[in-house]
Coordinates of C-alpha atoms and ligand atoms in Angstrom, one line a residue:
M1 CA 83.4 21.3 10.8
S2 CA 79.3 19.9 11.0
L3 CA 77.9 18.9 14.2
S4 CA 77.7 15.2 14.2
V5 CA 74.6 13.2 15.8
L6 CA 73.9 10.0 17.0
I7 CA 70.9 9.1 16.1
N8 CA 68.9 7.0 18.9
G9 CA 65.2 4.9 17.2
A10 CA 66.7 5.3 14.2
K11 CA 64.6 2.6 12.6
G12 CA 61.5 4.2 13.7
R13 CA 58.8 7.2 11.8
M14 CA 60.9 9.7 13.3
G15 CA 65.1 8.1 13.4
Q16 CA 63.8 8.2 9.4
A17 CA 63.0 11.9 9.3
L18 CA 66.1 12.6 11.4
I19 CA 68.2 10.7 9.2
K20 CA 66.4 12.4 6.2
A21 CA 66.8 16.3 8.1
A22 CA 70.4 15.6 8.5
K23 CA 70.9 15.2 4.8
E24 CA 69.0 18.2 4.1
L25 CA 70.4 20.1 6.6
D26 CA 74.1 18.9 6.0
L27 CA 74.3 17.8 9.1
A28 CA 76.3 14.5 9.9
V29 CA 74.9 11.5 10.9
A30 CA 77.5 9.7 13.2
A31 CA 75.9 6.7 14.1
A32 CA 72.1 5.4 13.5
I33 CA 71.0 3.0 16.4
D34 CA 67.6 1.1 17.5
Q35 CA 66.7 -1.7 20.1
G36 CA 69.5 -4.1 20.3
D37 CA 72.7 -2.1 19.0
N38 CA 74.8 -0.7 21.9
P39 CA 75.0 3.1 22.3
A40 CA 78.3 2.7 23.9
T41 CA 80.7 1.9 21.5
V42 CA 78.9 4.5 19.2
I43 CA 78.8 7.5 21.3
T44 CA 82.8 8.5 21.0
R45 CA 82.1 9.8 17.4
C46 CA 79.6 11.9 17.9
D47 CA 78.4 16.1 19.1
V48 CA 74.7 15.3 20.8
I49 CA 73.1 12.4 20.8
V50 CA 69.6 12.6 19.1
D51 CA 66.8 10.7 21.0
F52 CA 63.1 9.7 19.7
S53 CA 62.3 6.0 21.1
S54 CA 60.9 4.5 23.8
P55 CA 60.6 6.2 27.4
A56 CA 63.2 2.9 28.8
A57 CA 65.3 4.1 26.8
T58 CA 66.0 7.5 28.3
G59 CA 67.3 6.8 31.7
P60 CA 70.8 4.9 30.5
L61 CA 71.4 7.1 27.0
L62 CA 71.5 9.9 29.6
E63 CA 74.1 8.2 32.0
L64 CA 75.9 7.8 29.5
A65 CA 75.3 10.9 28.1
V66 CA 76.4 12.0 31.3
A67 CA 79.9 10.0 31.7
H68 CA 80.7 11.0 28.3
R69 CA 80.1 14.4 28.9
K70 CA 77.2 15.0 25.4
A71 CA 74.8 17.1 25.2
M72 CA 71.5 15.3 24.5
V73 CA 68.3 15.9 22.5
I74 CA 65.3 14.1 23.6
G75 CA 62.0 14.1 22.1
T76 CA 60.8 10.7 23.4
T77 CA 57.1 11.0 24.8
G78 CA 54.9 9.1 28.0
H79 CA 57.7 9.0 30.9
P80 CA 55.8 8.4 33.7
A81 CA 55.8 11.5 36.2
P82 CA 58.0 9.8 39.0
S83 CA 60.6 8.4 36.5
K84 CA 60.6 11.7 34.5
A85 CA 61.7 13.9 37.8
E86 CA 64.3 11.4 38.5
L87 CA 65.6 11.8 34.9
L88 CA 65.6 15.7 34.6
K89 CA 67.9 15.8 37.5
L90 CA 70.2 13.6 35.5
A91 CA 70.0 15.5 32.2
S92 CA 71.0 18.6 34.3
R93 CA 74.1 17.7 34.3
V94 CA 74.4 17.9 30.4
P95 CA 73.8 20.8 28.2
C96 CA 70.0 19.2 27.0
V97 CA 67.2 20.1 25.3
W98 CA 63.9 18.2 26.3
A99 CA 60.9 19.0 24.4
G100 CA 57.4 18.0 23.7
N101 CA 57.4 19.0 20.7
F102 CA 60.5 20.2 18.2
S103 CA 57.6 21.8 15.8
V104 CA 58.1 26.1 16.0
G105 CA 54.3 25.8 15.3
V106 CA 53.9 24.2 18.4
N107 CA 56.0 26.0 20.4
L108 CA 54.0 29.2 19.2
L109 CA 50.8 27.7 20.3
F110 CA 52.3 27.4 23.8
A111 CA 53.5 30.9 24.1
L112 CA 49.5 32.0 22.9
T113 CA 48.0 29.1 25.1
R114 CA 49.1 30.6 27.7
R115 CA 48.0 34.5 27.0
A116 CA 44.9 33.8 25.8
T117 CA 44.2 31.8 29.5
A118 CA 45.4 34.7 31.2
A119 CA 43.4 36.9 29.0
L120 CA 40.0 35.4 28.9
G121 CA 39.9 34.6 32.9
T122 CA 38.2 31.7 34.6
G123 CA 34.4 33.0 32.6
Y124 CA 35.7 30.4 30.2
D125 CA 36.0 27.1 30.2
I126 CA 39.1 25.6 28.5
E127 CA 39.1 21.5 27.3
V128 CA 42.3 20.4 24.9
V129 CA 41.7 17.9 22.5
E130 CA 44.3 15.8 20.5
M131 CA 44.1 13.3 17.2
H132 CA 47.4 10.9 16.5
H133 CA 47.6 8.7 14.3
R134 CA 46.6 4.9 15.5
F135 CA 50.3 3.1 16.0
K136 CA 50.5 5.9 19.1
K137 CA 51.3 4.1 22.2
D138 CA 50.9 6.8 24.8
A139 CA 47.8 9.7 25.5
P140 CA 47.5 11.5 26.0
S141 CA 50.0 13.3 23.1
G142 CA 53.4 15.2 25.6
T143 CA 52.6 18.5 23.4
A144 CA 49.1 17.9 25.3
E145 CA 50.6 17.8 28.6
R146 CA 52.5 20.6 28.1
L147 CA 49.7 22.8 27.4
L148 CA 47.5 21.4 29.7
E149 CA 50.4 22.5 32.5
V150 CA 50.8 26.0 31.1
I151 CA 46.8 26.2 31.9
L152 CA 47.4 24.3 34.9
E153 CA 50.3 27.2 35.9
E154 CA 48.4 30.3 34.3
R155 CA 45.1 29.5 36.1
K156 CA 46.9 28.5 39.5
L157 CA 45.6 25.2 39.6
G158 CA 46.8 21.2 40.4
A159 CA 46.5 17.8 38.2
D160 CA 43.7 17.0 40.1
A161 CA 41.7 19.4 37.7
L162 CA 42.2 17.5 34.9
R163 CA 39.3 15.1 33.6
H164 CA 40.2 12.7 31.1
G165 CA 37.2 12.2 29.0
R166 CA 34.1 12.3 30.5
R167 CA 30.9 9.3 30.8
G168 CA 28.3 8.5 32.8
I169 CA 26.4 11.2 35.1
T170 CA 29.1 13.7 35.0
G171 CA 27.3 16.2 36.5
E172 CA 27.8 20.1 35.6
R173 CA 30.5 21.1 34.4
Q174 CA 32.9 23.1 37.1
P175 CA 34.7 26.5 36.1
T176 CA 37.9 24.9 37.6
E177 CA 38.1 21.6 35.3
V178 CA 40.0 21.1 32.6
G179 CA 39.6 18.6 30.3
V180 CA 41.6 16.3 28.5
H181 CA 40.4 14.6 25.6
A182 CA 42.8 11.7 23.4
L183 CA 41.0 11.0 19.6
R184 CA 43.3 7.6 17.9
G185 CA 43.2 7.2 14.1
G186 CA 44.3 6.5 10.3
D187 CA 48.2 8.4 9.9
V188 CA 47.5 11.8 11.7
V189 CA 50.8 13.2 12.5
G190 CA 49.5 15.9 15.2
D191 CA 46.4 18.0 15.9
H192 CA 46.4 19.8 18.8
T193 CA 43.4 22.2 19.9
V194 CA 42.6 24.8 22.5
I195 CA 39.3 25.5 23.4
F196 CA 38.0 28.6 25.4
A197 CA 34.4 28.7 25.6
G198 CA 32.6 31.5 27.6
L199 CA 29.1 32.1 27.4
G200 CA 28.1 33.7 23.7
E201 CA 31.4 32.9 22.3
R202 CA 34.7 30.5 21.8
V203 CA 37.9 31.0 21.5
E204 CA 40.0 28.1 19.7
L205 CA 43.6 27.8 19.3
S206 CA 44.4 24.6 16.8
H207 CA 47.9 23.5 15.5
K208 CA 47.5 20.3 12.8
A209 CA 51.5 18.7 11.3
S210 CA 51.0 17.4 8.6
D211 CA 54.6 16.1 8.2
R212 CA 56.8 14.7 10.5
A213 CA 59.9 16.6 8.7
I214 CA 58.9 19.6 10.9
F215 CA 59.5 17.3 14.3
A216 CA 63.0 16.6 12.8
R217 CA 63.8 19.8 11.9
G218 CA 63.1 21.6 14.6
A219 CA 65.0 18.9 17.0
L220 CA 68.1 19.5 14.8
R221 CA 68.1 22.8 15.1
A222 CA 68.2 21.9 18.7
A223 CA 71.0 20.1 18.3
Q224 CA 72.7 22.9 16.8
W225 CA 72.0 25.3 19.7
V226 CA 72.7 22.8 22.4
S227 CA 76.0 21.6 21.3
E228 CA 77.2 25.4 22.5
Q229 CA 75.4 25.9 25.6
K230 CA 76.1 25.3 29.3
P231 CA 74.9 22.0 31.2
G232 CA 71.2 22.4 32.0
V233 CA 67.7 21.3 30.9
Y234 CA 65.7 23.7 28.0
D235 CA 63.3 23.4 25.8
M236 CA 61.9 24.4 22.6
Q237 CA 60.9 27.9 23.9
D238 CA 65.0 28.7 24.9
V239 CA 66.1 27.9 21.4
L240 CA 63.3 29.6 19.4
G241 CA 63.7 32.5 22.1
L242 CA 60.1 32.9 22.7
K243 CA 60.4 33.1 26.3
G244 CA 59.9 36.4 28.3
Ligands
LIG301 P1 58.0 4.5 16.1 O1 57.7 3.3 17.2 O2 58.0 4.2 15.0 O3 60.1 4.7 16.6 C1 60.5 3.9 18.1 C2 61.8 3.7 17.0 O4 62.6 3.6 18.5 C3 62.1 2.1 17.3 O5 62.3 1.8 15.4 C4 62.0 1.0 18.3 O6 62.2 0.3 17.6 C5 63.4 2.1 18.6 N1 63.2 1.6 20.2 C6 62.3 1.2 21.0 N2 62.8 1.5 22.0 C7 64.8 1.1 22.0 C8 65.8 1.6 23.0 N3 65.4 0.7 24.0 N4 66.8 1.8 22.3 C9 67.2 2.2 21.2 N5 65.9 1.8 20.2 C10 65.0 1.7 20.9 O7 57.7 5.9 17.3 P2 58.3 7.2 16.6 O8 57.0 7.5 16.1 O9 59.4 7.3 15.6 O10 58.3 8.2 18.1 C11 59.4 8.0 18.4 C12 58.6 9.0 19.8 O11 59.1 10.0 20.0 C13 57.5 8.3 20.9 O12 57.8 8.5 22.0 C14 56.7 9.6 20.3 O13 55.7 10.4 20.8 C15 58.2 10.8 19.9 N6 57.4 12.3 19.5 C16 57.8 13.2 20.2 C17 58.4 14.1 19.1 C18 58.3 15.7 19.1 O14 58.2 16.5 18.8 N7 59.2 15.7 20.8 C19 57.5 14.3 17.5 C20 57.3 12.9 17.5 C21 57.2 11.6 18.0

């Protein structure tokens, strides 16, 4: 029997892409719900809940998933750090894949960024630039946040190293800074570039998404994978076997 998914945020850009991808992949859509619908009335019909909606939806949905022992895939971004920490605790009680980006290419970018940060060392200044469509509500993107986490981990730096844009007399760039720049406009699905600038050379790692189907297919691949896992929080690197 094919896997049955509940799609939350179904009227949105990602929700629509998920409904289309589910058809392509022959997965059953148990329910496609949005703001104003009550997930409690449909949750028993599904194997996995897939949420691409708004940060406020994540807590109540996770509570429901825990109560009904349902696996979850969370793609929603923009949760403030303290509430995310609480949500992760709740998420660990069910099998849950939580990823800021479900594309295979971006997950490779995470792995390459880790290798490049380690290989190039502190003589190279790192700046992350992202661009998204004019409708995006949060900045920097969840993907940029993850890239920054990887860089900070490898460089052994804290969040105070981040410089979100620059303005005025900022002084010379310090080697311990990591720059972050969020561009917004038009219908850009999602571009991310990590720049490693040394004296005499520059390395740039870029990923450009042109179709949100990549996120939808990745999220449904994660739904299939997570339906067979023990409770715990996983990411797309786990799903794709890119760890280690
Ligand atoms: P969107 O604004 O087009 O759609 C969001 C939908 O969620 C809307 O239909 C809205 O009515 C609905 N919604 C809002 N609050 C809700 C609630 N409490 N309960 C149920 N539905 C609710 O946005 P989008 O471009 O589809 O993106 C949705 C989310 O997914 C964003 O957080 C975005 O950053 C994220 N996203 C993640 C990835 C990824 O790979 N992880 C990729 C693309 C987008």
